[in-house]
Amino acid sequence: QVQLAESGGGSVQAGGSLRLSCVVIGWPSNNYCMGWFRQAPGKEREGVTVIDSDGNTVYIDSVKGRFTVSRANAKDPLYLEMNNLKPEDTAMYYCAARWERGPPPLRGYQYRFWGQGTQVTVSS
């Protein structure tokens, strides 16, 4: 049984920063792909950034230079450092994982485990 638990969401003004965390509860794996996905009201879920156990990362263009995904090792949490936040970043953010080596895909259907989500709201 694997569970993912996110934390760190909140409300900030445009230009602010937040750091999201995702803890793996249960059986971790040394080989993994993990990432952050988001869904805004009335919009489809989109992949934001992913990382694999070799340290390879992928970002969508809209967050490049502002967001940083990291995970030190298979026992540590997954983090998402978000800087210079914009109102269009407002969404529910979900952590996702799969216990396979990379390269990490940015498609949600390729991930097996999901967290419950944490809300990020950015006001202008």
Backbone as a printed PyTorch tensor [residue, N CA C, xyz], in Angstrom:
tensor([[[  0.8460,  -1.1830,   0.0000],
         [  0.0000,   0.0000,   0.0000],
         [  0.8880,   1.2420,   0.0000]],

        [[  0.7020,   2.1070,  -0.9690],
         [  1.4760,   3.3400,  -1.0640],
         [  0.5100,   4.5110,  -1.0330]],

        [[  0.8100,   5.4780,  -0.2060],
         [  0.0340,   6.7070,  -0.1550],
         [  0.9600,   7.8920,  -0.3110]],

        [[  0.4450,   8.9460,  -0.9060],
         [  1.1880,  10.1870,  -1.0620],
         [  0.4450,  11.2800,  -0.3090]],

        [[  1.1730,  12.0640,   0.4600],
         [  0.5530,  13.1180,   1.2570],
         [  1.2200,  14.4490,   0.9480]],

        [[  0.4460,  15.3740,   0.3630],
         [  0.9800,  16.6990,   0.0200],
         [  0.7240,  17.6890,   1.1430]],

        [[  1.5570,  18.7100,   1.1920],
         [  1.3600,  19.8170,   2.1120],
         [  2.0640,  21.0410,   1.5440]],

        [[  1.7750,  22.1970,   2.1320],
         [  2.4870,  23.4020,   1.7440],
         [  1.7040,  24.3830,   0.8930]],

        [[  0.4940,  24.0150,   0.4980],
         [ -0.2980,  24.9470,  -0.2890],
         [ -0.7550,  26.1320,   0.5450]],

        [[ -1.3360,  27.1160,  -0.1170],
         [ -1.8250,  28.2780,   0.6000],
         [ -2.1930,  29.3960,  -0.3460]],

        [[ -2.4170,  30.5690,   0.2280],
         [ -2.7820,  31.7400,  -0.5580],
         [ -1.6720,  32.7740,  -0.4880]],

        [[ -1.2430,  33.2580,  -1.6390],
         [ -0.1870,  34.2730,  -1.7060],
         [ -0.5580,  35.3050,  -2.7550]],

        [[  0.1200,  36.4280,  -2.6980],
         [ -0.0520,  37.4400,  -3.7280],
         [  0.8910,  37.1470,  -4.8880]],

        [[  0.5660,  37.6850,  -6.0230],
         [  1.4120,  37.5230,  -7.2030],
         [  2.8310,  37.9780,  -6.8730]],

        [[  3.7920,  37.1760,  -7.3270],
         [  5.1860,  37.4530,  -7.0360],
         [  5.7000,  36.7210,  -5.8090]],

        [[  4.7950,  36.1180,  -5.0510],
         [  5.1830,  35.4010,  -3.8510],
         [  5.7030,  34.0060,  -4.1390]],

        [[  6.0130,  33.2950,  -3.0610],
         [  6.5980,  31.9580,  -3.1760],
         [  5.8970,  30.9830,  -2.2430]],

        [[  5.9320,  29.7290,  -2.6400],
         [  5.4400,  28.6350,  -1.8090],
         [  6.3200,  27.4230,  -2.0740]],

        [[  6.3810,  26.5370,  -1.0880],
         [  7.0700,  25.2620,  -1.2880],
         [  6.1110,  24.1330,  -0.9320]],

        [[  5.8520,  23.2820,  -1.8860],
         [  5.0070,  22.1190,  -1.6740],
         [  5.8700,  20.9180,  -1.3280]],

        [[  5.3280,  20.0460,  -0.4870],
         [  6.0190,  18.8100,  -0.1160],
         [  5.1010,  17.6290,  -0.3640]],

        [[  5.7070,  16.5050,  -0.6880],
         [  4.9460,  15.2710,  -0.8920],
         [  5.7130,  14.1390,  -0.2150]],

        [[  5.0740,  13.5310,   0.7520],
         [  5.6810,  12.4400,   1.5080],
         [  5.1140,  11.1130,   1.0290]],

        [[  5.9900,  10.1380,   0.8530],
         [  5.5670,   8.7920,   0.4760],
         [  5.3360,   7.9780,   1.7430]],

        [[  4.1470,   7.4360,   1.8810],
         [  3.8010,   6.6030,   3.0380],
         [  3.5870,   5.1890,   2.5340]],

        [[  4.3840,   4.2600,   3.0830],
         [  4.2250,   2.8730,   2.6530],
         [  5.5330,   2.3410,   2.1120]],

        [[  5.5120,   1.8360,   0.8820],
         [  6.6710,   1.1770,   0.3080],
         [  7.3540,   2.0550,  -0.7360]],

        [[  8.4550,   2.7070,  -0.3880],
         [  9.1620,   3.5140,  -1.3880],
         [  9.9290,   2.6170,  -2.3500]],

        [[ 10.4760,   3.2120,  -3.3780],
         [ 11.2550,   2.4700,  -4.3490],
         [ 12.4630,   3.2860,  -4.7530]],

        [[ 13.6060,   2.6340,  -4.9330],
         [ 14.8010,   3.3460,  -5.3740],
         [ 14.6860,   3.7810,  -6.8250]],

        [[ 13.8510,   3.1140,  -7.5820],
         [ 13.5820,   3.5110,  -8.9720],
         [ 12.2070,   4.1660,  -9.0140]],

        [[ 12.1540,   5.3940,  -9.4520],
         [ 10.8760,   6.0950,  -9.4270],
         [ 10.8260,   7.2250, -10.4310]],

        [[  9.6230,   7.5940, -10.7540],
         [  9.2880,   8.8480, -11.4120],
         [  8.2330,   9.4970, -10.5230]],

        [[  8.4320,  10.7410, -10.2000],
         [  7.4700,  11.4700,  -9.3880],
         [  7.2830,  12.8510,  -9.9570]],

        [[  6.1470,  13.4440,  -9.6510],
         [  5.9420,  14.7650, -10.2030],
         [  4.7510,  15.4840,  -9.6140]],

        [[  4.5530,  16.6780, -10.1170],
         [  3.4580,  17.5440,  -9.7110],
         [  2.5520,  17.8430, -10.8900]],

        [[  1.2700,  17.6640, -10.6340],
         [  0.2510,  17.9680, -11.6130],
         [ -0.6990,  18.9790, -10.9880]],

        [[ -1.4250,  19.7130, -11.8040],
         [ -2.3560,  20.6880, -11.2510],
         [ -3.6290,  20.7330, -12.0770]],

        [[ -4.6870,  21.1300, -11.4020],
         [ -5.9640,  21.2770, -12.0780],
         [ -6.6760,  22.5070, -11.5510]],

        [[ -6.9320,  23.4290, -12.4540],
         [ -7.6830,  24.6360, -12.1130],
         [ -9.1640,  24.3960, -12.3970]],

        [[-10.0440,  25.1390, -11.7470],
         [-11.4860,  24.9630, -11.9740],
         [-11.8440,  25.1260, -13.4460]],

        [[-12.5760,  24.1500, -13.9720],
         [-13.0190,  24.2170, -15.3570],
         [-11.9670,  23.8570, -16.3770]],

        [[-10.7990,  23.4340, -15.9120],
         [ -9.7150,  23.0830, -16.8320],
         [ -9.2900,  21.6410, -16.6220]],

        [[ -8.6300,  21.1030, -17.6250],
         [ -8.1120,  19.7580, -17.5080],
         [ -6.8510,  19.7510, -16.6500]],

        [[ -6.6050,  18.5970, -16.0550],
         [ -5.3710,  18.4380, -15.2960],
         [ -4.1740,  18.5310, -16.2420]],

        [[ -3.1110,  19.1750, -15.7690],
         [ -1.8950,  19.2730, -16.5800],
         [ -0.6770,  18.9260, -15.7460]],

        [[  0.2720,  18.3350, -16.4060],
         [  1.5370,  18.0440, -15.7440],
         [  2.3480,  19.3170, -15.6280]],

        [[  2.9260,  19.5600, -14.4720],
         [  3.7130,  20.7630, -14.2270],
         [  5.2040,  20.4470, -14.3260]],

        [[  5.6370,  19.4580, -13.5630],
         [  7.0350,  19.0740, -13.5680],
         [  7.1780,  17.6690, -13.0050]],

        [[  8.1700,  16.9420, -13.5010],
         [  8.4250,  15.5840, -13.0460],
         [  9.9200,  15.3720, -12.8910]],

        [[ 10.2670,  14.3660, -12.0810],
         [ 11.6610,  14.0340, -11.8290],
         [ 11.7770,  12.5270, -11.6850]],

        [[ 12.9200,  11.9730, -12.0880],
         [ 13.1100,  10.5440, -11.8960],
         [ 14.2760,  10.2790, -10.9560]],

        [[ 14.5150,   9.0140, -10.6650],
         [ 15.5250,   8.6440,  -9.6840],
         [ 16.9490,   8.9180, -10.1600]],

        [[ 17.1250,   9.2280, -11.4380],
         [ 18.4330,   9.6300, -11.9550],
         [ 18.6030,  11.1430, -11.9440]],

        [[ 17.5860,  11.8510, -11.4850],
         [ 17.6660,  13.3080, -11.4120],
         [ 17.2300,  14.0380, -12.6630]],

        [[ 16.7110,  13.2960, -13.6350],
         [ 16.2130,  13.9580, -14.8480],
         [ 14.9180,  14.6820, -14.5300]],

        [[ 14.7570,  15.8650, -15.0690],
         [ 13.5610,  16.6590, -14.8180],
         [ 12.9410,  17.1440, -16.1250]],

        [[ 11.6510,  17.3970, -16.0550],
         [ 10.9090,  17.9790, -17.1720],
         [  9.9920,  19.0530, -16.5890]],

        [[  9.9070,  20.1930, -17.2570],
         [  9.0200,  21.2700, -16.8260],
         [  8.1640,  21.7220, -18.0040]],

        [[  6.9470,  22.1460, -17.7160],
         [  6.1850,  22.7920, -18.7720],
         [  6.7360,  24.2140, -18.9370]],

        [[  6.5540,  24.7550, -20.1310],
         [  7.1720,  26.0380, -20.4510],
         [  6.7360,  27.1560, -19.5030]],

        [[  5.5040,  27.1390, -19.0860],
         [  4.9760,  28.2550, -18.2970],
         [  5.5880,  28.3720, -16.8990]],

        [[  6.2800,  27.3430, -16.4400],
         [  6.8710,  27.4160, -15.0900],
         [  8.3950,  27.3910, -15.1100]],

        [[  8.9780,  27.2330, -16.2800],
         [ 10.4380,  27.2010, -16.3690],
         [ 11.0340,  28.4910, -15.8300]],

        [[ 12.0570,  28.3410, -15.0130],
         [ 12.7050,  29.4990, -14.4170],
         [ 12.0310,  29.9900, -13.1450]],

        [[ 10.8410,  29.4710, -12.8380],
         [ 10.1270,  29.9000, -11.6300],
         [  9.9420,  28.7530, -10.6400]],

        [[  9.7330,  27.5480, -11.1480],
         [  9.4950,  26.3740, -10.3050],
         [ 10.7160,  25.4510, -10.3370]],

        [[ 10.9510,  24.7930,  -9.2100],
         [ 12.0400,  23.8170,  -9.1330],
         [ 11.5500,  22.5780,  -8.3990]],

        [[ 11.6790,  21.4310,  -9.0410],
         [ 11.3100,  20.1560,  -8.4170],
         [ 12.5840,  19.5080,  -7.8890]],

        [[ 12.4590,  18.8430,  -6.7450],
         [ 13.6280,  18.1830,  -6.1840],
         [ 13.2250,  17.0230,  -5.2960]],

        [[ 14.1490,  16.0900,  -5.1870],
         [ 14.0070,  14.9830,  -4.2530],
         [ 15.4080,  14.4470,  -4.0380]],

        [[ 15.8640,  14.4350,  -2.8090],
         [ 17.2490,  14.0790,  -2.5180],
         [ 17.5170,  12.5870,  -2.7430]],

        [[ 16.5940,  11.7590,  -2.2950],
         [ 16.7190,  10.3150,  -2.4740],
         [ 15.3570,   9.6720,  -2.2740]],

        [[ 15.3100,   8.3550,  -2.3920],
         [ 14.0430,   7.6270,  -2.3700],
         [ 13.3310,   7.6780,  -1.0240]],

        [[ 14.0090,   8.1010,   0.0050],
         [ 13.3910,   8.1610,   1.3260],
         [ 12.9470,   9.5740,   1.6910]],

        [[ 13.3630,  10.5430,   0.9090],
         [ 13.0490,  11.9390,   1.2200],
         [ 11.7680,  12.3790,   0.5120]],

        [[ 11.1700,  13.4660,   1.0010],
         [  9.9860,  13.9780,   0.3190],
         [ 10.3120,  14.5420,  -1.0590]],

        [[  9.3020,  14.6420,  -1.8600],
         [  9.3830,  15.3590,  -3.1180],
         [  8.9890,  16.8000,  -2.8340]],

        [[  9.7520,  17.7390,  -3.3840],
         [  9.4570,  19.1480,  -3.1590],
         [  9.1660,  19.8650,  -4.4710]],

        [[  8.3870,  20.9370,  -4.3540],
         [  8.1940,  21.8510,  -5.4690],
         [  8.3440,  23.2600,  -4.9280]],

        [[  9.4430,  23.8950,  -5.3020],
         [  9.6950,  25.2760,  -4.9190],
         [  9.0930,  26.1490,  -6.0050]],

        [[  8.1670,  27.0290,  -5.6240],
         [  7.4720,  27.8770,  -6.5900],
         [  7.7570,  29.3340,  -6.2560]],

        [[  8.3910,  30.0120,  -7.1760],
         [  8.7230,  31.4260,  -7.0050],
         [  8.0270,  32.2650,  -8.0630]],

        [[  7.9430,  33.5650,  -7.7880],
         [  7.3080,  34.4950,  -8.7280],
         [  5.9580,  33.9500,  -9.1950]],

        [[  5.1370,  33.5670,  -8.2460],
         [  3.8520,  32.9720,  -8.5790],
         [  2.9410,  33.9660,  -9.2740]],

        [[  2.1330,  33.4410, -10.1750],
         [  1.2170,  34.2510, -10.9620],
         [ -0.2230,  33.7730, -10.7260]],

        [[ -1.2060,  34.6270, -10.9400],
         [ -2.5990,  34.1940, -10.7430],
         [ -2.9450,  32.9460, -11.5540]],

        [[ -2.3390,  32.7900, -12.7190],
         [ -2.6340,  31.6170, -13.5450],
         [ -2.0480,  30.3250, -12.9720]],

        [[ -1.2580,  30.4190, -11.9090],
         [ -0.7610,  29.2240, -11.2240],
         [ -1.7830,  28.6920, -10.2190]],

        [[ -2.8560,  29.4210, -10.0120],
         [ -3.8930,  28.9930,  -9.0750],
         [ -4.5030,  27.6720,  -9.5130]],

        [[ -4.4650,  26.6870,  -8.6430],
         [ -4.9730,  25.3530,  -8.9610],
         [ -4.8310,  24.4460,  -7.7420]],

        [[ -5.4310,  23.2810,  -7.8500],
         [ -5.1380,  22.2150,  -6.8970],
         [ -3.9140,  21.4750,  -7.4350]],

        [[ -2.9300,  21.3100,  -6.5990],
         [ -1.6970,  20.6500,  -7.0050],
         [ -1.6480,  19.2450,  -6.4240]],

        [[ -1.3560,  18.2860,  -7.2890],
         [ -1.3120,  16.8870,  -6.9030],
         [  0.0860,  16.3160,  -7.1020]],

        [[  0.4740,  15.4830,  -6.1670],
         [  1.7070,  14.7180,  -6.2730],
         [  1.3660,  13.3540,  -6.8700]],

        [[  2.2230,  12.8670,  -7.7520],
         [  2.0010,  11.5750,  -8.3810],
         [  3.3100,  10.8050,  -8.4370]],

        [[  3.2020,   9.4780,  -8.4710],
         [  4.4140,   8.6580,  -8.4790],
         [  4.1780,   7.3440,  -9.1990]],

        [[  5.2610,   6.8290,  -9.7230],
         [  5.2590,   5.4630, -10.2430],
         [  6.6270,   4.8770,  -9.9510]],

        [[  6.6560,   3.5940,  -9.6160],
         [  7.9120,   2.9630,  -9.2170],
         [  8.5810,   2.3020, -10.4100]],

        [[  9.0430,   3.1450, -11.3260],
         [  9.7780,   2.7060, -12.5050],
         [ 10.8550,   3.7330, -12.8020]],

        [[ 11.8950,   3.3040, -13.5000],
         [ 12.9420,   4.2500, -13.8800],
         [ 12.4340,   5.1880, -14.9590]],

        [[ 13.1500,   6.2840, -15.1290],
         [ 12.7740,   7.2660, -16.1150],
         [ 13.1740,   6.8640, -17.5190]],

        [[ 13.0530,   7.8140, -18.4720],
         [ 12.7900,   9.2220, -18.2280],
         [ 11.3530,   9.4540, -17.7400]],

        [[ 11.1610,  10.5050, -16.9530],
         [  9.8640,  10.7300, -16.3500],
         [  8.8600,  11.3060, -17.3370]],

        [[  7.7020,  10.6710, -17.4640],
         [  6.6860,  11.2020, -18.3690],
         [  5.9070,  12.3310, -17.7220]],

        [[  5.3230,  13.1730, -18.5400],
         [  4.5380,  14.2910, -18.0320],
         [  3.0420,  14.0410, -18.2440]],

        [[  2.6790,  12.7950, -18.5170],
         [  1.2860,  12.4500, -18.7350],
         [  0.7250,  11.7920, -17.4860]],

        [[ -0.3490,  12.3130, -16.9770],
         [ -0.8930,  11.8240, -15.7230],
         [ -1.2840,  10.3580, -15.7380]],

        [[ -1.7870,   9.8660, -16.8540],
         [ -2.2840,   8.4880, -16.8920],
         [ -1.1630,   7.4730, -16.7200]],

        [[  0.0770,   7.9110, -16.8100],
         [  1.2100,   7.0130, -16.6370],
         [  1.6620,   6.9050, -15.1910]],

        [[  0.9410,   7.5450, -14.2800],
         [  1.3000,   7.4790, -12.8700],
         [  0.2680,   6.6680, -12.1110]],

        [[  0.7840,   5.8230, -11.2210],
         [ -0.0930,   4.8960, -10.5000],
         [ -0.6040,   5.4610,  -9.1840]],

        [[  0.2590,   6.1830,  -8.4720],
         [ -0.0980,   6.6520,  -7.1330],
         [ -0.3320,   8.1570,  -7.1610]],

        [[ -1.3660,   8.5840,  -6.4190],
         [ -1.7270,  10.0030,  -6.3900],
         [ -2.0410,  10.4470,  -4.9750]],

        [[ -1.6960,  11.7060,  -4.6830],
         [ -2.0830,  12.3000,  -3.4300],
         [ -3.4590,  12.9400,  -3.5330]],

        [[ -3.9200,  13.4910,  -2.4120],
         [ -5.2480,  14.1080,  -2.3540],
         [ -5.2380,  15.5460,  -2.8620]],

        [[ -4.0780,  16.1430,  -2.9550],
         [ -3.9760,  17.4940,  -3.4840],
         [ -3.8340,  18.5460,  -2.4090]],

        [[ -3.2290,  19.6540,  -2.7920],
         [ -3.1050,  20.8140,  -1.9150],
         [ -3.3790,  22.0610,  -2.7580]],

        [[ -4.1890,  22.9630,  -2.2150],
         [ -4.6480,  24.1250,  -2.9860],
         [ -3.6180,  25.2540,  -2.9640]],

        [[ -3.3680,  25.8020,  -4.1400],
         [ -2.5240,  26.9830,  -4.2800],
         [ -3.3720,  28.0790,  -4.9160]],

        [[ -3.4450,  29.2090,  -4.2300],
         [ -4.2240,  30.3420,  -4.7290],
         [ -3.3320,  31.5710,  -4.7830]],

        [[ -3.2570,  32.1850,  -5.9640],
         [ -2.4130,  33.3620,  -6.1620],
         [ -3.3110,  34.5220,  -6.5700]],

        [[ -3.2830,  35.5650,  -5.7860],
         [ -4.1050,  36.7350,  -6.0670],
         [ -3.2810,  37.8400,  -6.7190]],

        [[ -3.9510,  38.6170,  -7.5520],
         [ -3.2330,  39.6870,  -8.2660],
         [ -3.2020,  40.9820,  -7.4570]]])
